[in-house]
XYZ file of C-alpha atoms in Angstrom:
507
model
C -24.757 -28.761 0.847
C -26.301 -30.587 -2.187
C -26.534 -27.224 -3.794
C -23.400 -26.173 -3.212
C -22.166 -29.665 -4.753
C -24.561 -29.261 -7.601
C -23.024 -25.737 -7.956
C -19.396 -26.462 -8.076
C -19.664 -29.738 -10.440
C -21.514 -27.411 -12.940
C -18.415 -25.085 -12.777
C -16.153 -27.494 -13.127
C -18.268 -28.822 -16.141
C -18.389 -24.841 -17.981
C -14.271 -24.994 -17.416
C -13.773 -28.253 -19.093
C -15.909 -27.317 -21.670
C -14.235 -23.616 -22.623
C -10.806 -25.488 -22.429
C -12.278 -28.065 -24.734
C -13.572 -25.372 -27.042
C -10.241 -22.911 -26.531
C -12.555 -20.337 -24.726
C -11.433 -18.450 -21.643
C -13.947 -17.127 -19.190
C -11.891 -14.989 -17.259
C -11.850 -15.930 -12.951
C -15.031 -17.819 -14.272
C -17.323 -15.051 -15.096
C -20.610 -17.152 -14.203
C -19.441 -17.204 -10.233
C -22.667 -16.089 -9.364
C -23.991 -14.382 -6.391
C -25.094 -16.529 -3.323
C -27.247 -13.939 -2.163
C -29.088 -10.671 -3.548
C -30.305 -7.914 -1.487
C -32.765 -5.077 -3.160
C -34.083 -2.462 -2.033
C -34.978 1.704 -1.855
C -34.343 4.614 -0.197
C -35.844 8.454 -0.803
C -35.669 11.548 0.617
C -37.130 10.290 4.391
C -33.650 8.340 4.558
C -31.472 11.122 4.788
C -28.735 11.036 7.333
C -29.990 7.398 8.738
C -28.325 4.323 8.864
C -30.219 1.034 7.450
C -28.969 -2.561 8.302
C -29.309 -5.240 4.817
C -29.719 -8.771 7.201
C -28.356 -12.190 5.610
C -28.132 -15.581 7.125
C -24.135 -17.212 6.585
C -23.984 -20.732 6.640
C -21.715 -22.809 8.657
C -18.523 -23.722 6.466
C -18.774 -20.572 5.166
C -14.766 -18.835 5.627
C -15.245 -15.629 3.339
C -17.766 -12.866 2.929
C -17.874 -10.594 -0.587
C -19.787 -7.984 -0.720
C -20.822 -5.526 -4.222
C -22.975 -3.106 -3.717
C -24.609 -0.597 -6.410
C -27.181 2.267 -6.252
C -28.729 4.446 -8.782
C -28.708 8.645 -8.359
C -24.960 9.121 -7.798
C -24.062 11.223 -10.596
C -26.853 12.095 -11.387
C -28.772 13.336 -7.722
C -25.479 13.075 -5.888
C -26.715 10.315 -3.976
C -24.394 8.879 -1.242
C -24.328 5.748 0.164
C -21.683 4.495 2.438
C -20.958 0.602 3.300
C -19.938 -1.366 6.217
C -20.168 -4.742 7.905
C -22.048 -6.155 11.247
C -21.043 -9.263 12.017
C -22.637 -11.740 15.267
C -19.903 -10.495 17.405
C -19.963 -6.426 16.301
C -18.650 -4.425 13.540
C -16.497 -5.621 11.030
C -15.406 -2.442 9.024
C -17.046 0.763 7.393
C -16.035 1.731 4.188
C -17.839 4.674 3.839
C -18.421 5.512 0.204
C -14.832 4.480 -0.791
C -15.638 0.943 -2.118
C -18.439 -0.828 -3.927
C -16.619 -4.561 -3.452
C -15.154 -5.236 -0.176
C -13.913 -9.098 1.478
C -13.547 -10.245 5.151
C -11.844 -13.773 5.788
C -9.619 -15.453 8.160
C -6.829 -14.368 5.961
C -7.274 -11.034 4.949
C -10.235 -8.228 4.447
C -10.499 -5.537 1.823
C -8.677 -2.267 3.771
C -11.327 -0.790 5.999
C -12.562 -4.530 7.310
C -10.734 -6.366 9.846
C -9.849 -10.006 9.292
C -10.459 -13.114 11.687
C -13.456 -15.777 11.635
C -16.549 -15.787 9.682
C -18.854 -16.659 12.269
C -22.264 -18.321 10.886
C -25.601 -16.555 11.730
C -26.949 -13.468 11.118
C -24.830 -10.734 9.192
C -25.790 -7.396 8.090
C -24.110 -4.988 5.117
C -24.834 -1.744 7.273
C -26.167 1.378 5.015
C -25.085 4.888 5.836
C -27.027 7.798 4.059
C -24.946 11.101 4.365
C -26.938 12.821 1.363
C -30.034 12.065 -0.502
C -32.402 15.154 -1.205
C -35.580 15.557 -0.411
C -37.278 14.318 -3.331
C -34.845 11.528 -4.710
C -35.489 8.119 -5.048
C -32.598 5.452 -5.182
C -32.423 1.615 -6.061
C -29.708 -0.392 -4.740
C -28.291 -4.092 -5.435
C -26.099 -6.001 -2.573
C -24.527 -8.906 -4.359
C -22.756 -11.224 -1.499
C -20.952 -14.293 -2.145
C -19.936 -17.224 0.399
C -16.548 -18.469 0.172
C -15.056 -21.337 1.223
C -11.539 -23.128 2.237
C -11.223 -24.826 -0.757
C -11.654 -22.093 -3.320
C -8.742 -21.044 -5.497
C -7.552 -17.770 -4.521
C -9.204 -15.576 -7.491
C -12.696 -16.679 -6.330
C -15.207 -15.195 -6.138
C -14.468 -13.337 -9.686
C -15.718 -9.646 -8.664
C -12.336 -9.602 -6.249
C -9.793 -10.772 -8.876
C -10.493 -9.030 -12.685
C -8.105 -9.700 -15.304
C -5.601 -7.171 -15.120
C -5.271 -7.484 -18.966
C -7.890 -9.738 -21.065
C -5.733 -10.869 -24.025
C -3.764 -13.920 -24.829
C 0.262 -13.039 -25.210
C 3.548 -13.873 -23.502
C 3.220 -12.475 -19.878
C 6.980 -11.921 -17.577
C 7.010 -12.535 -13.867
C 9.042 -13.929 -11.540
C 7.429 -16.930 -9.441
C 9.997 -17.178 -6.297
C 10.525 -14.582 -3.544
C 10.196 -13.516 0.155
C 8.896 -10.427 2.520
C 9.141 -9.440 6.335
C 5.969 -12.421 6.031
C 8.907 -15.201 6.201
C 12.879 -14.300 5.943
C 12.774 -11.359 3.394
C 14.790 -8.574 4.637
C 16.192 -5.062 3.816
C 18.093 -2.138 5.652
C 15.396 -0.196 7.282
C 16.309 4.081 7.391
C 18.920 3.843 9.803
C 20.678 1.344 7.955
C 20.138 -2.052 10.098
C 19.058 -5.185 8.387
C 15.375 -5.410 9.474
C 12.136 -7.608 7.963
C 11.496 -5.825 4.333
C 7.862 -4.577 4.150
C 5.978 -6.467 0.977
C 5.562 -3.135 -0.413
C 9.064 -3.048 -1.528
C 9.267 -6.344 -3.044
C 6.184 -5.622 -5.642
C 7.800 -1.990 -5.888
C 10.974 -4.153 -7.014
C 8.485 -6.150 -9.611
C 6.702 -2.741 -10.692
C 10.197 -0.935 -11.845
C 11.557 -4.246 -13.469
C 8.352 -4.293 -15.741
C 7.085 -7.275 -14.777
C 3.493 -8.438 -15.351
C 3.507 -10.912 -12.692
C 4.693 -11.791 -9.101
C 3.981 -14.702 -6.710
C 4.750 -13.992 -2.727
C 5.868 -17.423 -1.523
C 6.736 -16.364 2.005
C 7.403 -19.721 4.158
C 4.805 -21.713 5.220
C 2.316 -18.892 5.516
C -0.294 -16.945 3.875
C -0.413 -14.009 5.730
C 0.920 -11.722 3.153
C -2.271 -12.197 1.248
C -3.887 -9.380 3.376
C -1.312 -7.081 2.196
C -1.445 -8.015 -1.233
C -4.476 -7.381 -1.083
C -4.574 -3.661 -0.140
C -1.769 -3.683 -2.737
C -3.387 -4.580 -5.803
C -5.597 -1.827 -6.683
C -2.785 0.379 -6.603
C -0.401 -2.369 -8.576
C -3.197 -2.228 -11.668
C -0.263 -3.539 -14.386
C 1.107 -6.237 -11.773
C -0.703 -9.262 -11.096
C -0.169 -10.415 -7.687
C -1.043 -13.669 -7.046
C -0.674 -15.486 -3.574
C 1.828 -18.183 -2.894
C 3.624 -20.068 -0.161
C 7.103 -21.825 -0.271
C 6.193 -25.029 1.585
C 9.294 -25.417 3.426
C 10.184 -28.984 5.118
C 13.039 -30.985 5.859
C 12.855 -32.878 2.522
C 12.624 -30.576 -0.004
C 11.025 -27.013 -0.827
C 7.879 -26.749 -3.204
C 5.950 -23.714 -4.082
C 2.390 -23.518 -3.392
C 0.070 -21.129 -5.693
C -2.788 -19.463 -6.185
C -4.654 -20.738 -2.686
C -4.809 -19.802 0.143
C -5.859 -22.447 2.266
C -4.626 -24.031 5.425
C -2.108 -26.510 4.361
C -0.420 -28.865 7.458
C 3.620 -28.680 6.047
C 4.820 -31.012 8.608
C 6.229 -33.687 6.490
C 7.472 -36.106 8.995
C 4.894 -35.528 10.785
C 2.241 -37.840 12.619
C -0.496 -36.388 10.425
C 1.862 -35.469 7.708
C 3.756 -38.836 7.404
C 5.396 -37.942 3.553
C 5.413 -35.646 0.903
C 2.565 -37.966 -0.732
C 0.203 -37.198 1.829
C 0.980 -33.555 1.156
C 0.021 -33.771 -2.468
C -2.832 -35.528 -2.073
C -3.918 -32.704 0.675
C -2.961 -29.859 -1.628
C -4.655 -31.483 -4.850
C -8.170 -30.855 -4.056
C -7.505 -26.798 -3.794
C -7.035 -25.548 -7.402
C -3.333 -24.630 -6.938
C -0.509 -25.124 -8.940
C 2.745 -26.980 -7.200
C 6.638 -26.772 -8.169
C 9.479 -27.998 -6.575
C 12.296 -25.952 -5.890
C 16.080 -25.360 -6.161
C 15.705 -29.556 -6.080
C 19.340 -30.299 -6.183
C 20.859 -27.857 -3.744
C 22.304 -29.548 -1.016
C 20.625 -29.932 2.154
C 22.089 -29.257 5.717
C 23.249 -26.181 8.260
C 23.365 -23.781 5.553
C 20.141 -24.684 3.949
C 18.309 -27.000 5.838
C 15.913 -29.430 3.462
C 16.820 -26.962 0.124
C 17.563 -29.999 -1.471
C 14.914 -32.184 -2.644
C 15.109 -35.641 -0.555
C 11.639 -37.021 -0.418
C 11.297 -40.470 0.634
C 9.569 -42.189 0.280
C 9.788 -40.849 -3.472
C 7.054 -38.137 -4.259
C 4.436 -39.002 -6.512
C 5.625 -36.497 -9.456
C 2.210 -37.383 -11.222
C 0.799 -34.976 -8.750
C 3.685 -32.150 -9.420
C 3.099 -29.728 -11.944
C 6.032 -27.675 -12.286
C 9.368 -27.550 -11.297
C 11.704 -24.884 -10.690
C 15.123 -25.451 -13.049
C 16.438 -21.664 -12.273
C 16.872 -20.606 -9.394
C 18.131 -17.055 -9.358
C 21.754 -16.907 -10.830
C 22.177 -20.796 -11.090
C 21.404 -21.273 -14.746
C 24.295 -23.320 -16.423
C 25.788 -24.463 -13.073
C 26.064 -27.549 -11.213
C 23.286 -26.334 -8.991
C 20.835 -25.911 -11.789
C 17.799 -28.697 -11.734
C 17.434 -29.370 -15.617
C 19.052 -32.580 -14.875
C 16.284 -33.177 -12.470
C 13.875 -31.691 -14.649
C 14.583 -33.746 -17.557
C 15.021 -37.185 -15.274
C 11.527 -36.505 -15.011
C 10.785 -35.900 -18.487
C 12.235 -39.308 -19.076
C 10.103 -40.824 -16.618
C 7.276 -39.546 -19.039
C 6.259 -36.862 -16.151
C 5.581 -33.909 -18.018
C 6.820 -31.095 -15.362
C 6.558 -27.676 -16.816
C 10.194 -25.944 -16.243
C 10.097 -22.414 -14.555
C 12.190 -20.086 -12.973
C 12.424 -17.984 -9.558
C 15.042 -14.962 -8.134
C 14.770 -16.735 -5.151
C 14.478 -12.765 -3.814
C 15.234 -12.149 -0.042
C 15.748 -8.368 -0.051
C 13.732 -6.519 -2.225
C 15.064 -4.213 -4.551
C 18.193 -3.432 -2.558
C 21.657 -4.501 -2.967
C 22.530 -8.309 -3.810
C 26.073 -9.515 -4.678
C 26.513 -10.533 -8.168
C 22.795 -9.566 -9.087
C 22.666 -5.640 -9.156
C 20.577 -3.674 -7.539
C 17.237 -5.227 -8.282
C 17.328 -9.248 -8.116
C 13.571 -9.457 -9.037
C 12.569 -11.198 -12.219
C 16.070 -12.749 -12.663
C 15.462 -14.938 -13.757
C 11.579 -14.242 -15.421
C 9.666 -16.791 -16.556
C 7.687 -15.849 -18.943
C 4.150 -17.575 -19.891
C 1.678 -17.724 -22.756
C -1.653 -16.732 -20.912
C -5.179 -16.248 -22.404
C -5.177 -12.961 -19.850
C -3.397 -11.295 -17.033
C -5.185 -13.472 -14.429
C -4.507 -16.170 -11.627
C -6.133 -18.511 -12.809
C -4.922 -18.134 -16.891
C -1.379 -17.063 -15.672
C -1.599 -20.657 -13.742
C -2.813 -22.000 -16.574
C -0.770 -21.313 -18.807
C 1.737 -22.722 -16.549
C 0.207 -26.000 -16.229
C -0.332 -26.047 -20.221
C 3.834 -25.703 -20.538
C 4.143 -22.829 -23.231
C 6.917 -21.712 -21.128
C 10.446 -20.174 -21.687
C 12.969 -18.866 -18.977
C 14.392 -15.534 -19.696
C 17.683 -16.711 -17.559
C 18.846 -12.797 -17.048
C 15.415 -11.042 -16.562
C 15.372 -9.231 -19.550
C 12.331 -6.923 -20.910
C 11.821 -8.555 -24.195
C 13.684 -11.189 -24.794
C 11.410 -14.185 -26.843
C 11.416 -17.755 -27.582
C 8.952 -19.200 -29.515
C 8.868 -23.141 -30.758
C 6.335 -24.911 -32.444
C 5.862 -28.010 -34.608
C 3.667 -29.262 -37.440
C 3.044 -33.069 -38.884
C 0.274 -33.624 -40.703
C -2.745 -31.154 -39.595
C -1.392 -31.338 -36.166
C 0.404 -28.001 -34.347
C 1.864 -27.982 -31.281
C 3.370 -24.934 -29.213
C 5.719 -25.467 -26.080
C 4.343 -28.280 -23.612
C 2.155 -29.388 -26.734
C 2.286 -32.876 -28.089
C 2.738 -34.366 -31.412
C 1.968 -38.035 -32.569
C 3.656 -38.844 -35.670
C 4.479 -42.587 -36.674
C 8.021 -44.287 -37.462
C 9.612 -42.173 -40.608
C 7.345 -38.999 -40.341
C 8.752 -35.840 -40.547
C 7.881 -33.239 -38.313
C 8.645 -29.488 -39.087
C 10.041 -27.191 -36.424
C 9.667 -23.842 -36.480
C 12.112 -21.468 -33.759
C 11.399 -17.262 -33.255
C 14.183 -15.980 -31.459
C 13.673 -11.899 -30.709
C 15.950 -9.192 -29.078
C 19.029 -11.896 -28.643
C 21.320 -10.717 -31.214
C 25.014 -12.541 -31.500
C 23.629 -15.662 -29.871
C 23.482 -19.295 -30.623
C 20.154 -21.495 -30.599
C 20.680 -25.244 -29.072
C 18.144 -27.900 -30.216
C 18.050 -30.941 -27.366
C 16.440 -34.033 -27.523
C 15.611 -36.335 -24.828
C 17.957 -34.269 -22.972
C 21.171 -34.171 -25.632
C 22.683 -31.674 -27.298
C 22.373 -32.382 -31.099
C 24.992 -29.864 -32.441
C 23.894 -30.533 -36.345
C 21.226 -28.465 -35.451
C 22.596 -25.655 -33.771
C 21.897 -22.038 -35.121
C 23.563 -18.343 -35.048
C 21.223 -15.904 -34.155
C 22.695 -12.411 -35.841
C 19.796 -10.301 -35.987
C 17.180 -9.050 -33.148
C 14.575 -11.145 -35.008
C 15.085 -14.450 -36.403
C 13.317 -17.371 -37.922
C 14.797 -20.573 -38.196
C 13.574 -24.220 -39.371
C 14.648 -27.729 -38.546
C 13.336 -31.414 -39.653
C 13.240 -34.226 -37.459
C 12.011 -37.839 -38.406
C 10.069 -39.687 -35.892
C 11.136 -43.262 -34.918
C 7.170 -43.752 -33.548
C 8.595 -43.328 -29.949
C 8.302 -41.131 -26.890
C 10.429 -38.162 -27.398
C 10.647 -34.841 -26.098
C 12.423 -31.972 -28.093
C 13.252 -28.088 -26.452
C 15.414 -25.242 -27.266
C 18.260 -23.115 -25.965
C 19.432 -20.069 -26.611
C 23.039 -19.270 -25.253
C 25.323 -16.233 -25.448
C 28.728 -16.332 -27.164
C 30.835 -17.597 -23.818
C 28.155 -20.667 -23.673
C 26.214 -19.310 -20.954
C 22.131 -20.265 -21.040
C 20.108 -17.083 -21.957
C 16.794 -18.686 -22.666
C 15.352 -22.125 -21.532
C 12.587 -23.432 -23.468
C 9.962 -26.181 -22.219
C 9.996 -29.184 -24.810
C 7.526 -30.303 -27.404
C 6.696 -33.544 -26.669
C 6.567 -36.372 -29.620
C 4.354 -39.486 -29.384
C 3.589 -39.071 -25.222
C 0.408 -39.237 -23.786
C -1.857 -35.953 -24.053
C -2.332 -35.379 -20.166
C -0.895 -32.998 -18.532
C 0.080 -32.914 -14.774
């Protein structure tokens, strides 16, 4: 236990250093192994089977195995894989897969999910070919995983899917046959939607990322799992809609047990609930706050009370599918908030129920409207999340493709991007500088504190445009964001503010 203390505090120490020092190391790269198995095989092996014996410790909830051998290519060498657990076998792989997972939760296809047992475990070793007078190495890395881990441990399960910094589009709110998601199955009847369809729905709208926030559960993750490979341009990353009778919050990137039952005996508020959920490396956002609650949409709107702790929030979701610019929008939320000093970051969310099929009003594919759309370090969970958390954030209100919104600002040698902060003293002037791309015949809003200030409004005519504002700083809190809106005065693009004289942390 002291070890695995010692462990975690050192990479927790690595993290806050390479976000101190702007470096990203992607899933953290130094997750190392908790076990290595070596070992040989030759020509006497041929068409055996060789068990490689470990001990798991109690506590442990997740098994990763990576396995490598020499004389493939080059001797055509085969080894195949598979898993013995205390109570029997727990999958065979054959030669299909060098990296394979068993939890509660999900298992790599070819393993079966359910408890991780402690004892003795073996990584059982088939040997369909070797010849007679080959001679192979081989390398079992395993890993021990626990409840607590964020979802995209350890590393070897969860690459990046890209590993540059840019502006990454997904779409952060939807649901599968795993909760209420639904679709018309082949005879036509309204039936639970398989999760397949949903990320098909992402893949075709060009999105780079998804979260599955099915209700109250995380039993999609085994799907989305088998999914991924396949999905190598869409991150998936797991999520839960924690659903109660005072309000709706999205849960992601764990995929621990979470108790939901605010109300409850052991769950007496939504504060207990945060505090639970802090410890697990996930990311939290309210939703559709200000929908009202009762038979139609029981606890949609967001009712805690007592009040929630928003110091323990990090996100909050303003759009919720076609709401933007309606009274059933939560920027008046958000920015009640904002005034509070709570620095939410604003997001979006379709909301999506049914896949890519038919929705009223939406078209034929309601994924990614709206998409928010994040500055990452890489296509990963944890940068995507992130970047979330760090507030360079816009909402691309009709799920466009390309659609951009960039804001920074500059006093002194300071520079600040979206959810950055600025301090500038009483009678400074700070420089603004707006990029608004692929919005032609549009107008850019500037709002501060949450008003409209019209003398800064701007046209955008072209598909790529620059603009520049001044603002003077009275030495107080402020918080300054942009709009962009089409020519009828509907929202197109919701920018997260630059904040002006608040205090550096971040939710």
């Amino acid at each position: 236990m002291k070890n695995r203390i010692a462990y975690r505090l050192a990479i927790a120490a690595l993290a806050i250093c390479a976000l101190l020092l702007g470096i990203v190391f992607p899933a953290f790269a130094n997750d190392a192994p908790d076990r290595v198995l070596h070992g040989t095989l030759d020509g006497k092996d041929n068409h055996t089977y060789r068990t490689l014996p470990f001990d798991v410790p109690a506590g442990t909830t997740r098994i990763t195995v990576q396995f490598e051998y020499t004389g493939h290519d080059e001797e055509h060498t085969t080894i195949d894989l598979g898993l013995l657990g205390p109570d029997g076998l727990r999958g065979w792989s054959g030669g299909s897969k060098h990296v394979f997972t068993v939890a509660a939760t999900d298992a790599t296809p070819s393993y079966l999910p359910g408890p991780i047992h402690p004892g003795l475990w073996k990584v059982l070793l088939g040997v369909p070919n070797i010849r007679a007078t080959s001679h192979s190495t081989y390398q079992a890395k395993i890993w021990f995983g626990h409840a607590d881990d964020p979802a995209w441990l350890p590393a070897v399960l969860h690459p990046p899917l890209r590993n540059e910094p840019g502006w990454y589009r997904g779409d952060l709110h939807m649901h599968t046959t795993h909760s209420d998601g639904s679709c018309k199955s082949q005879s036509g009847q309204k039936v639970p939607c398989p999760l397949f369809f949903t990320v098909q729905g992402a893949a075709e709208r060009d999105l780079d990322f998804i979260a599955i926030t099915d209700h109250n559960t995380v039993s999609h993750a085994n799907a989305m799992l088998e999914l991924q490979p396949y999905f190598d341009r869409l991150l998936l990353i797991p999520g839960r809609e924690v659903t109660t009778f005072s309000g709706h919050a999205n849960l992601f990137g764990t995929t621990a047990p979470v108790d939901f039952r605010v109300g409850s005996k052991d769950v007496p508020d939504w504060n207990a609930l945060l505090h639970a959920i802090a410890p697990l490396g996930g990311l939290i956002s309210i939703n559709h706050a200000i929908r009202p609650s009762g038979e139609p949409c029981m606890g949609c709107g967001w009712t805690a009370d007592p009040p929630a702790d928003m110091h323990l929030i990090q996100a909050i979701e303003i759009v919720n599918g076609g709401d933007a610019g309606t009274p059933y929008s939560a920027v008046p939320f958000w920015e009640q908030q904002l005034a509070k000093g709570i620095r939410l970051t604003g997001i979006g969310g379709s909301d999506n129920h049914n896949a890519f099929q038919d929705a009223p009003g939406i078209g034929s594919n309601p994924t990614g409207i709206p998409t928010t759309v994040v500055h990452a370090q890489a296509l990963s969970m944890p940068a995507i999340l992130d970047g979330v958390r760090a507030g360079e954030v816009f909402i691309d209100v009709q799920g466009s493709r390309d659609r951009l919104l960039e804001f920074t600002g500059r006093v002194d040698a300071q520079v600040a991007a979206m959810g950055g902060t600025l301090q500038a003293p009483s009678g400074r002037t700070i420089d603004f500088d707006v990029h608004v791309a692929h919005a032609a015949d549009t107008g850019m809003q500037v709002f501060v504190d949450g008003k409209h200030r019209p003398e800064y409004d701007v046209t955008i005519a072209d598909a790529d445009q620059r603009r520049s504002f001044r603002w003077a700083a009275d030495g107080q809190p402020h918080w300054l964001r942009i709009e962009v809106h089409d020519v009828a005065g509907k929202p197109l693009l919701i920018g997260n503010p630059i904040y002006v004289n608040f205090a550096q942390a971040h939710n």
